[in-house]
CSV table of C-alpha atoms in Angstrom, one decimal:
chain,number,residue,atom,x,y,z
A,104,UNK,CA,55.8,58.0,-43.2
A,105,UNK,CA,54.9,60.6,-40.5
A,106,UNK,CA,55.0,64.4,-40.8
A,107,UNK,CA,57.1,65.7,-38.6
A,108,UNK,CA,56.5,69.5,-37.0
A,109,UNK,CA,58.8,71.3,-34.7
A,110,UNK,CA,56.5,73.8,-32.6
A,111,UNK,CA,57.5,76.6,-30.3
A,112,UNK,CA,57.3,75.0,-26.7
A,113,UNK,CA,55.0,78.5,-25.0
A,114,UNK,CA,54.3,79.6,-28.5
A,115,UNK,CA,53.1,77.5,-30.9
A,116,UNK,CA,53.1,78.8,-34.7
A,117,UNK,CA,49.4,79.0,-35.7
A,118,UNK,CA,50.5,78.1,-39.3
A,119,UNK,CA,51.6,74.7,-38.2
A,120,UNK,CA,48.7,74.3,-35.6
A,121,UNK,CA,46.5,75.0,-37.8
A,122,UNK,CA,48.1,71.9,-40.5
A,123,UNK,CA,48.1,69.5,-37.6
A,124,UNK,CA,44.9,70.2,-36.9
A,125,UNK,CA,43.7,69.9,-40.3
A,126,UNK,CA,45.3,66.9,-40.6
A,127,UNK,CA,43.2,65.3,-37.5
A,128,UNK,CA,40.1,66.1,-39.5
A,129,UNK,CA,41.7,63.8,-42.3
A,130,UNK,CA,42.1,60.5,-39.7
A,131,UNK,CA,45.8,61.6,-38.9
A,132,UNK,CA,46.5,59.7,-35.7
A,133,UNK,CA,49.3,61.4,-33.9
A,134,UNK,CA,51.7,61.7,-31.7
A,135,UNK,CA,51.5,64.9,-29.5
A,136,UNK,CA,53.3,66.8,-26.3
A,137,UNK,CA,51.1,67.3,-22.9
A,138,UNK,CA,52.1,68.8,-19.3
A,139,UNK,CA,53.2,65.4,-18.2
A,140,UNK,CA,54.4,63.2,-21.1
A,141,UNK,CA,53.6,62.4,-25.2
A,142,UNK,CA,50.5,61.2,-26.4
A,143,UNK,CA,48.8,59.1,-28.8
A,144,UNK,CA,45.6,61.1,-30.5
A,145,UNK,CA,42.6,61.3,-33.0
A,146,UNK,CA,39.6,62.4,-33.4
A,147,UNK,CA,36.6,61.3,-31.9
A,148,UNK,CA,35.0,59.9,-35.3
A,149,UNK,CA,37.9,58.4,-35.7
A,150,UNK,CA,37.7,54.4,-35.5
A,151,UNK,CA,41.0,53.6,-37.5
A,152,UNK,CA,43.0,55.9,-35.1
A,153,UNK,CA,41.6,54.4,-32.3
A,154,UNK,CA,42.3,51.1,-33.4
A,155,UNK,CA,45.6,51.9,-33.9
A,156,UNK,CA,46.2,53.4,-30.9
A,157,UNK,CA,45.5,50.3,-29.3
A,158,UNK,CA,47.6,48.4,-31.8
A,159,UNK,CA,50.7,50.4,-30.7
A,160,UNK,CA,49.9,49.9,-27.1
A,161,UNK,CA,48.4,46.4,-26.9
A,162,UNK,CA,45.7,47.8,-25.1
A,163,UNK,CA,42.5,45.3,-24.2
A,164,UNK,CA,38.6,46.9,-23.7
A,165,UNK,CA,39.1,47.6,-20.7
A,166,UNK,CA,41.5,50.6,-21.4
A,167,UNK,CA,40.4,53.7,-20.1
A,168,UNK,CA,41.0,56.4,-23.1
A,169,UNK,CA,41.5,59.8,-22.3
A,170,UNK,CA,39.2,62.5,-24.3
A,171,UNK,CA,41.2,66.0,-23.8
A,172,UNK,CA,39.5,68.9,-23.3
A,173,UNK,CA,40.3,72.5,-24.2
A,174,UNK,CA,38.0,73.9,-21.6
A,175,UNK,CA,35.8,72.8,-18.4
A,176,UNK,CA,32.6,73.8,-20.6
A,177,UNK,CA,33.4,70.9,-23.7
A,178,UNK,CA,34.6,68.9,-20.9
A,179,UNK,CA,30.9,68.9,-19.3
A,180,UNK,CA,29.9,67.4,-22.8
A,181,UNK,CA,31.2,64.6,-22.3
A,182,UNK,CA,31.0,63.5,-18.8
A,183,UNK,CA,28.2,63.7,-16.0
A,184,UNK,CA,29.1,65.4,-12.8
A,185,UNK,CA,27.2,66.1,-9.5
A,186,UNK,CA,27.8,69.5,-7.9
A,187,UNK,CA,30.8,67.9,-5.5
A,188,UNK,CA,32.6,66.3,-8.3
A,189,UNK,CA,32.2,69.7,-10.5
A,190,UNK,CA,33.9,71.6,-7.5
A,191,UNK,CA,36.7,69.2,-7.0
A,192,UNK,CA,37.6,69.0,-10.9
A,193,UNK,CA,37.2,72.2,-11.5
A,194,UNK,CA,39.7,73.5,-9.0
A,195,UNK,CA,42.1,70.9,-10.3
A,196,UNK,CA,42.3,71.8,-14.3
A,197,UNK,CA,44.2,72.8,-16.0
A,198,UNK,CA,47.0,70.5,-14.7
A,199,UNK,CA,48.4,66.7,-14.4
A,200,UNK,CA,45.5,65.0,-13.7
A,201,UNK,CA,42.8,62.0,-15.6
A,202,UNK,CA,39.0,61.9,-14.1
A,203,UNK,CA,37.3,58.7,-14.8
A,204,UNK,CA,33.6,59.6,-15.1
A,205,UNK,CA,30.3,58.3,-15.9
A,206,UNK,CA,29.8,59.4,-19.8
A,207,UNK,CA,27.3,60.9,-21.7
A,208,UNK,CA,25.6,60.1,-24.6
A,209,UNK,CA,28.2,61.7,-26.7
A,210,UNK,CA,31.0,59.8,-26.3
A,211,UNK,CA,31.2,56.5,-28.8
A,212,UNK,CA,30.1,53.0,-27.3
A,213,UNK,CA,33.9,52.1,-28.3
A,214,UNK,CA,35.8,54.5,-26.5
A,215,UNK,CA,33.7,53.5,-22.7
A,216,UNK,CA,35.0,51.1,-20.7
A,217,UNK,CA,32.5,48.0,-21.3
A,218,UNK,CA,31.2,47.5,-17.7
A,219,UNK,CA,31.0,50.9,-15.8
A,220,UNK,CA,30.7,53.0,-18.9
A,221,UNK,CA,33.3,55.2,-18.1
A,222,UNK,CA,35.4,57.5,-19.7
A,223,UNK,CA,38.4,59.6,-18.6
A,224,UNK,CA,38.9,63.3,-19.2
A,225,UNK,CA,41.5,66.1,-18.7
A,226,UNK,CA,42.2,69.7,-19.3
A,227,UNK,CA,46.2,69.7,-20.1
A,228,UNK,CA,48.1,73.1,-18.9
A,229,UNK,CA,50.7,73.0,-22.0
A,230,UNK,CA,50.8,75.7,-24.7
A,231,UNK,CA,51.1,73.4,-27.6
A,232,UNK,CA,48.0,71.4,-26.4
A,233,UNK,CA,45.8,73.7,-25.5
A,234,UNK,CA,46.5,75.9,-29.1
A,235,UNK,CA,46.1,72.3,-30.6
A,236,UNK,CA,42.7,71.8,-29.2
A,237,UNK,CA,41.1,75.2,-29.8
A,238,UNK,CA,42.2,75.5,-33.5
A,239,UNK,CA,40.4,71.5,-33.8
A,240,UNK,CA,37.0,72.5,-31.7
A,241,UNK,CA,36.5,69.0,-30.3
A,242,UNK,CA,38.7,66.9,-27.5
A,243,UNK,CA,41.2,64.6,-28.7
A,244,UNK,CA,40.8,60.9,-27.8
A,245,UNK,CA,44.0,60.4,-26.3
A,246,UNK,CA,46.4,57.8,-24.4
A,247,UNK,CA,49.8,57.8,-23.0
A,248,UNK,CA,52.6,57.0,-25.6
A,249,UNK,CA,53.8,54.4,-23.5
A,250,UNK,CA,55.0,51.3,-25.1
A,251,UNK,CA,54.6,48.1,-24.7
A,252,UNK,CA,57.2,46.0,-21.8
A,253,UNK,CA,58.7,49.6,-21.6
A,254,UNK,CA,59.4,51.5,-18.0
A,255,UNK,CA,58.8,54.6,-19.5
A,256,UNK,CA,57.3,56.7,-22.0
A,257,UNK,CA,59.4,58.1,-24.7
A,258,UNK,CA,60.4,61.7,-24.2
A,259,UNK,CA,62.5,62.8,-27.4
A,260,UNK,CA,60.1,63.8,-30.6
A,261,UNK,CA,62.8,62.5,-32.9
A,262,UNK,CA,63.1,58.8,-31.4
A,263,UNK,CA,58.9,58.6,-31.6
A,264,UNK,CA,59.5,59.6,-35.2
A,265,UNK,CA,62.0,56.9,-35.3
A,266,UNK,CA,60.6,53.9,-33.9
A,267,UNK,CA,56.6,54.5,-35.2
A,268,UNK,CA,57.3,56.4,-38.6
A,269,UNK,CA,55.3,53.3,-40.1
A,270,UNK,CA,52.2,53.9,-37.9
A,271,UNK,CA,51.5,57.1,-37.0
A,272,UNK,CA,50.8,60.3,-39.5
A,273,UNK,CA,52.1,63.0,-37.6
A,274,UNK,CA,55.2,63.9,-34.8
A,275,UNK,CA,54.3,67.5,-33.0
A,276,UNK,CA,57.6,68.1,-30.9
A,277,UNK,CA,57.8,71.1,-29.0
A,278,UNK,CA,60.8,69.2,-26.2
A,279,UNK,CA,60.8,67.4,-23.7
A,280,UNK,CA,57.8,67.4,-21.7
A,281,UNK,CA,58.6,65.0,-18.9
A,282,UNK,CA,58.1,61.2,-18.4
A,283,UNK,CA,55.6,61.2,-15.6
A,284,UNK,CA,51.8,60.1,-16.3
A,285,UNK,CA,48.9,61.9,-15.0
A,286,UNK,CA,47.6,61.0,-11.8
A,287,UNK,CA,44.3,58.8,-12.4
A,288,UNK,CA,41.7,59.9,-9.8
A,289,UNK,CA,38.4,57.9,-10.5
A,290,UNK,CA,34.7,59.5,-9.6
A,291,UNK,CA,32.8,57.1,-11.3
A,292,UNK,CA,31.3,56.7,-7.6
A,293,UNK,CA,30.9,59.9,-6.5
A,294,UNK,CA,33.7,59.5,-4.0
A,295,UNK,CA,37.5,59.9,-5.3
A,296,UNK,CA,39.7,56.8,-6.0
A,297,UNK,CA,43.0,57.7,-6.8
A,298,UNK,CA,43.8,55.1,-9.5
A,299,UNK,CA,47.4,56.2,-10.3
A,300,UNK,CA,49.6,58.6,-8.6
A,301,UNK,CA,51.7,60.7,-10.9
A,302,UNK,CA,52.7,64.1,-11.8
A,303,UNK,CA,49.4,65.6,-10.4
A,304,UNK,CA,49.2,66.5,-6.2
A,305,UNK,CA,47.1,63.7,-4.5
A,306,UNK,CA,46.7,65.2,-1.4
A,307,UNK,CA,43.7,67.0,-2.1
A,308,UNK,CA,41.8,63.9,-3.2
A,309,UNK,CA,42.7,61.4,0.1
């Protein structure tokens, strides 16, 4: 049965961040609010999360997971960028938007996408996620809590609750937070691709 904790949309209660977050170091997988829709998240260690994460999804290898970032500087851990691609993510985060990018070494073989090696990673702009990721230290691997032969995400904490009590650990619900995805904008060339076109303005990468 999952936890469920009702957090202050612009200011989160430490207390309860700080529970969640503890929980995540425990192998809690769950279910989390972002500046464009809910989420799915774990740790990065955390194989049994993942694998349920792609359980609830029906997601194949080729899924690109999302690791989100609390900062540009744990961001850069993570993924390689030339001094073009810095410049153009940088001036986008915090905000709506997924960078696929060549990975570095510390990102797990199981979270890259099997042929280009690729991973994608964001800097949310929401309160609740951003006080989320600096009480845990380490991006969350995350992906959008969009179910399977479903239109849309799910936008009410309550229903997520609901319908995955059984697999996930935890519900944070802070409202609403909209039913539009990221927009996807792939670097792995050097050269944008935009992949997806959501909540984030495009017109700065076409």
């Amino acid at each position: 049965m999952a936890k469920y904790f009702d957090v202050h949309p612009q200011t989160p209660q430490a207390r309860t961040i700080g529970t969640v977050a503890a929980s995540l170091r425990s192998g809690a997988l769950i279910a989390y609010p972002t500046d464009s829709c809910f989420a799915l998240g774990c740790r990065l260690d955390n194989r049994d999360g993942l694998d349920r994460i792609r359980s609830i999804r029906r997601l194949d290898e080729r899924h690109h997971f999302t690791l989100m970032c609390e900062d540009f500087a744990q961001l850069g851990q993570f993924v390689q960028l030339d001094n073009n691609v810095f410049r153009a993510v940088k001036a986008a985060t915090p905000g709506s938007y997924t960078f696929i990018l060549p990975a570095t070494k510390e990102v797990p073989r199981r979270l890259l996408h099997p042929k280009k090696k690729t991973v994608g990673v964001r800097i949310p702009d929401h309160p609740v996620t951003r006080a989320l990721l600096a009480e845990l230290g380490e991006p969350l691997v995350s992906s959008t809590l969009l179910l399977p032969d479903e239109a849309e995400p799910m936008t009410q904490g309550w229903e997520i609750k609901e319908r995955l009590d059984h697999v996930l650990d935890a519900v944070v619900d802070s409202g609403d937070c909209g039913t539009v995805p990221t927009t996807v904008v792939d670097f792995s060339s050097g050269e944008p691709e935009i992949v997806r076109r959501g909540a984030g303005d495009t017109t700065r990468f076409e």
